Short mmCIF file of C-alpha atoms in Angstrom, two decimals:
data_model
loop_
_atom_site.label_atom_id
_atom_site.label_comp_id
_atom_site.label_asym_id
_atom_site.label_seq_id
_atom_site.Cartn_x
_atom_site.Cartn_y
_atom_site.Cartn_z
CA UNK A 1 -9.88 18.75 -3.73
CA UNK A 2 -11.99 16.34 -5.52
CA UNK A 3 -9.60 13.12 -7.54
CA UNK A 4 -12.51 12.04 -9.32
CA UNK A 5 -11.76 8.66 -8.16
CA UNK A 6 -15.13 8.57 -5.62
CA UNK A 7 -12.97 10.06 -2.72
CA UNK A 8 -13.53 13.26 -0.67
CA UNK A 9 -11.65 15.70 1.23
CA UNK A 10 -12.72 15.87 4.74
CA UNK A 11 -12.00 19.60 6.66
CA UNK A 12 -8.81 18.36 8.53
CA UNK A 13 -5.64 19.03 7.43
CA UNK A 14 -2.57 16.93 7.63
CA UNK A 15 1.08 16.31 5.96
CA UNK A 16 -0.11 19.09 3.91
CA UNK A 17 -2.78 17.11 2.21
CA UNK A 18 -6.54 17.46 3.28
CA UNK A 19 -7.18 13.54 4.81
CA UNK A 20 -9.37 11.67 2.76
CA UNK A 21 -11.67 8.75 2.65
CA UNK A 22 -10.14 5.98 1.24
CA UNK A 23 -12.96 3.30 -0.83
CA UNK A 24 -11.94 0.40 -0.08
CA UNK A 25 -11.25 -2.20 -3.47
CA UNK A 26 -14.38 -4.46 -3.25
CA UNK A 27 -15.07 -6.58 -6.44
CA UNK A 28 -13.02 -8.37 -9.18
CA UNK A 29 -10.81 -5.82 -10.76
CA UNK A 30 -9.84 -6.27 -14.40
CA UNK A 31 -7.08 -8.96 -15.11
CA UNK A 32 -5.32 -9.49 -17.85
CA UNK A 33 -2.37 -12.24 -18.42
CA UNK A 34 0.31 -10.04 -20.62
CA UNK A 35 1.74 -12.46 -23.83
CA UNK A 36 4.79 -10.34 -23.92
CA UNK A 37 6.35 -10.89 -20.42
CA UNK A 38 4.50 -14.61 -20.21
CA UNK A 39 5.50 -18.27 -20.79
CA UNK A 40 2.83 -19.49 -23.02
CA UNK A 41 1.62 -22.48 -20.45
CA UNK A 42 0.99 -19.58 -17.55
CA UNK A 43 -2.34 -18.42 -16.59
CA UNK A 44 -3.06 -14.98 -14.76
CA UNK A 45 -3.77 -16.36 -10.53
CA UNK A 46 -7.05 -14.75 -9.61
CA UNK A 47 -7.41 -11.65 -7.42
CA UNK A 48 -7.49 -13.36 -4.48
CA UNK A 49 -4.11 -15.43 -4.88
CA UNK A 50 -3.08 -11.89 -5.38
CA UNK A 51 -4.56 -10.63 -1.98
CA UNK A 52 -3.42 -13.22 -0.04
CA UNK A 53 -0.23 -12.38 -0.94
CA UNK A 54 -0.22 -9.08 -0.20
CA UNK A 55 -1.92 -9.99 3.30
CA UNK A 56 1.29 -12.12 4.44
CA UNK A 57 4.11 -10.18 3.01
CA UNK A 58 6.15 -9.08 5.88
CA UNK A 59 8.49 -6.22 3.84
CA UNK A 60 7.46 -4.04 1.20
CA UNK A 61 9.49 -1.18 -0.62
CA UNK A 62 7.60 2.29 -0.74
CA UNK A 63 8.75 4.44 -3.91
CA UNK A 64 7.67 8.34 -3.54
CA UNK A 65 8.80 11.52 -5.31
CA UNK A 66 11.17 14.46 -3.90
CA UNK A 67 9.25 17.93 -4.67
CA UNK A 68 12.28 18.56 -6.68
CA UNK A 69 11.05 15.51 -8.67
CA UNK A 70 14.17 12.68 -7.12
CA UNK A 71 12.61 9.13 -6.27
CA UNK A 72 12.97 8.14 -2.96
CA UNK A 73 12.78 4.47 -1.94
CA UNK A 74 12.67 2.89 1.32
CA UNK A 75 11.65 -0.74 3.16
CA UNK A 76 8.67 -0.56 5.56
CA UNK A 77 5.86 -3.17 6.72
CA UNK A 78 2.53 -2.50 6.24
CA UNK A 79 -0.84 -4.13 6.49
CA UNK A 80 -3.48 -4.99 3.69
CA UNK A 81 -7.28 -4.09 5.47
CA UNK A 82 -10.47 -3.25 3.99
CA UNK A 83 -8.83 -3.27 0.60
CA UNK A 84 -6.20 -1.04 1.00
CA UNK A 85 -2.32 -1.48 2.03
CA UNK A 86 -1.76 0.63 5.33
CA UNK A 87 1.76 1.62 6.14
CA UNK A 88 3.07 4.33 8.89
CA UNK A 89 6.01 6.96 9.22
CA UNK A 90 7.07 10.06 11.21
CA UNK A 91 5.24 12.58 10.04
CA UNK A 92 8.88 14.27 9.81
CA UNK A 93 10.49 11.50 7.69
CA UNK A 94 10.99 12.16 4.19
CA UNK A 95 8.40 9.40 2.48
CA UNK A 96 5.23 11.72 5.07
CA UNK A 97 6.79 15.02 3.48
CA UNK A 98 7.13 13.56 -0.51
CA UNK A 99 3.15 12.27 0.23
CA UNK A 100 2.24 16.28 1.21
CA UNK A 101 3.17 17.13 -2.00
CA UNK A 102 2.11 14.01 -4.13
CA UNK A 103 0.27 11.40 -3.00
CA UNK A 104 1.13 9.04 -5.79
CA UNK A 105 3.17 6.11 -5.03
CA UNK A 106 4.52 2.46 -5.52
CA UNK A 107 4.29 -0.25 -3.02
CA UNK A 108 6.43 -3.33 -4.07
CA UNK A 109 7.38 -7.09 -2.38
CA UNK A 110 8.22 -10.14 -3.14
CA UNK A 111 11.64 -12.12 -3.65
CA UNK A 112 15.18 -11.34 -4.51
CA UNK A 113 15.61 -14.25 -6.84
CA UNK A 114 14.81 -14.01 -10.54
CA UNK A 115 13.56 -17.75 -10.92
CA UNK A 116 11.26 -18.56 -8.05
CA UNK A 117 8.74 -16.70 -6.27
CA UNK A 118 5.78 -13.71 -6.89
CA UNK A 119 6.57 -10.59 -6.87
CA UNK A 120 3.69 -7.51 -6.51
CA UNK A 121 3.37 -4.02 -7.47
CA UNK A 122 0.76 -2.05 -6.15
CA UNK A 123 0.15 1.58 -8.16
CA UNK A 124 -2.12 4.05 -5.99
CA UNK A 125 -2.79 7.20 -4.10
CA UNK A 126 -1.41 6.93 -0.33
CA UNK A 127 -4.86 8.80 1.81
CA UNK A 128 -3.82 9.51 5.91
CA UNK A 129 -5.90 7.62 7.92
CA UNK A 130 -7.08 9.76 10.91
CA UNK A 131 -10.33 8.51 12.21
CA UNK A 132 -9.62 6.92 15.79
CA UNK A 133 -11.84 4.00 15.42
CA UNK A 134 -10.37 2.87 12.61
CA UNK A 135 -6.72 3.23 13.47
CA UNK A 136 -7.51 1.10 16.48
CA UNK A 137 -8.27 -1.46 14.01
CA UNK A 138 -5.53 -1.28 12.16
CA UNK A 139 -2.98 -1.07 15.71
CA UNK A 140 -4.57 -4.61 16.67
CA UNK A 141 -3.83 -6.22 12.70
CA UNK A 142 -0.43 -4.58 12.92
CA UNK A 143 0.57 -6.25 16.22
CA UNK A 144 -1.62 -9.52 14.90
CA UNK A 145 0.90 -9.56 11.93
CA UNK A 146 4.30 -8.51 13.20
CA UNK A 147 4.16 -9.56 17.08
CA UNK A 148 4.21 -6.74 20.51
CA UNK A 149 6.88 -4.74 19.14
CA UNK A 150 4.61 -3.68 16.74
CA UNK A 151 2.43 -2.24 19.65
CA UNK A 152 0.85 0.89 19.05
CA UNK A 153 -1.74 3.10 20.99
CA UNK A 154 -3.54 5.58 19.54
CA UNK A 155 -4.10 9.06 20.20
CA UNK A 156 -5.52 12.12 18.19
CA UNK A 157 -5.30 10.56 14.85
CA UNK A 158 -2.08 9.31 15.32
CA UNK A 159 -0.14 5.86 16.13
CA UNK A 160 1.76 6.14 19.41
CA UNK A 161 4.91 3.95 20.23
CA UNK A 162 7.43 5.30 23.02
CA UNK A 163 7.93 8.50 22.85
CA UNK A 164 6.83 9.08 19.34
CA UNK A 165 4.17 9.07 17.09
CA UNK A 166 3.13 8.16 13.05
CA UNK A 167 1.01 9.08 10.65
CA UNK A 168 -0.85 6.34 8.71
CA UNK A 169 -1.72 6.19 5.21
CA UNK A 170 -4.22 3.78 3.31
CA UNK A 171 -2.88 2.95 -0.95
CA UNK A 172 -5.77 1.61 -2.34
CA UNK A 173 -4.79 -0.30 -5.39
CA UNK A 174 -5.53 1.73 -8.73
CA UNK A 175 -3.15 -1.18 -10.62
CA UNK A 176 -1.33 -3.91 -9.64
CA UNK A 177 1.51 -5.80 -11.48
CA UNK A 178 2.43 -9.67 -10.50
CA UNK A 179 5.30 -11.31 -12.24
CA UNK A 180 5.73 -15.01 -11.35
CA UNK A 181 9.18 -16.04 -11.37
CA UNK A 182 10.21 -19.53 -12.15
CA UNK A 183 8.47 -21.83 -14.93
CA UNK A 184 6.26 -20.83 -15.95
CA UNK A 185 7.43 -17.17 -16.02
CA UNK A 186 4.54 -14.70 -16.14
CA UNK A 187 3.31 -10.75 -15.91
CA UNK A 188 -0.68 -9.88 -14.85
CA UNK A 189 -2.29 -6.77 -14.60
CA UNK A 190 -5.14 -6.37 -12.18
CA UNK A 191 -6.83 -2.67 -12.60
CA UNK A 192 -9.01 -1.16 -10.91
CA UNK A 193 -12.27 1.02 -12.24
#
């Protein structure tokens, strides 16, 4: 199963989905300030402002699709590595069976005010993440961002906590919206080639 985004299917099989590499976003993507949605004194922030904000969000909002085609939304943390935003889930839970069926999703955060703050939307693919080594990397920047409860061991391509375990997905960014709140009010596109 080729995207024709640069990734490829490796032999493995999980969620229903062969697990992929995921290229990490490396480079300036395309930005663009939109006039529509914009207060004529703002400026699109660079890529990086945008980065660094996805780096210290603590909360994000997934958005996946039922195989019947329903949206299903839920709150999870996740951590930006390598170019990518990493989240986890049972592989049981609904968002790890909507994924085995399509992989395309929406990663949101930001504020619940209208007139202060940044809010992001990140549009992508979400890829599972099995390869040991690099799990371990991501278990130590989980617990480096959200403390010991956020503890994980890994095992077998999997996160282990208790007497559970997660699956772990990679979204790397195909387009990202930010909308600055507040004056100046503002909407920028960053995409991806």
């Amino acid at each position: 199963m080729s995207s024709g985004s640069g990734r490829g299917p490796k032999e493995e099989r999980t969620c229903g989905r062969p697990t992929e590499e995921v290229l990490p976003v490396h480079g300036i993507p395309e930005t663009r300030l939109d006039p529509r949605y914009s207060d004529p004194a703002a400026t699109a922030p660079p890529w990086s402002e945008a980065e660094r904000r996805l780096a210290e969000a603590e909360l994000f909002w997934i958005s996946t699709v039922r195989p019947d085609g329903r949206p299903h939304v839920t709150p999870l943390p996740a951590v930006w590595s390598d170019g990518a935003l990493h989240f986890c889930t049972g592989p049981d839970e609904r968002k790890a069976r909507n994924l085995a069926a399509n992989p395309h999703v929406v990663l949101t955060t930001g504020t619940n005010t209208w007139d202060r703050g940044y809010d992001l939307v990140v549009e992508g693919e979400a890829v599972r993440v099995a390869d040991d080594a690099r799990l371990h990397a991501l278990a130590a920047a989980w617990e480096a961002k959200y403390g010991a409860f956020w503890h994980f061991e890994v095992r077998d391509g999997h996160f282990h906590h208790g007497p559970g375990h997660a699956v772990v997905f990679a979204v790397a960014p195909v387009t990202v919206f930010g909308f600055g709140k507040g004056e100046p009010f503002s909407q920028t596109r960053w995409r991806f080639a």
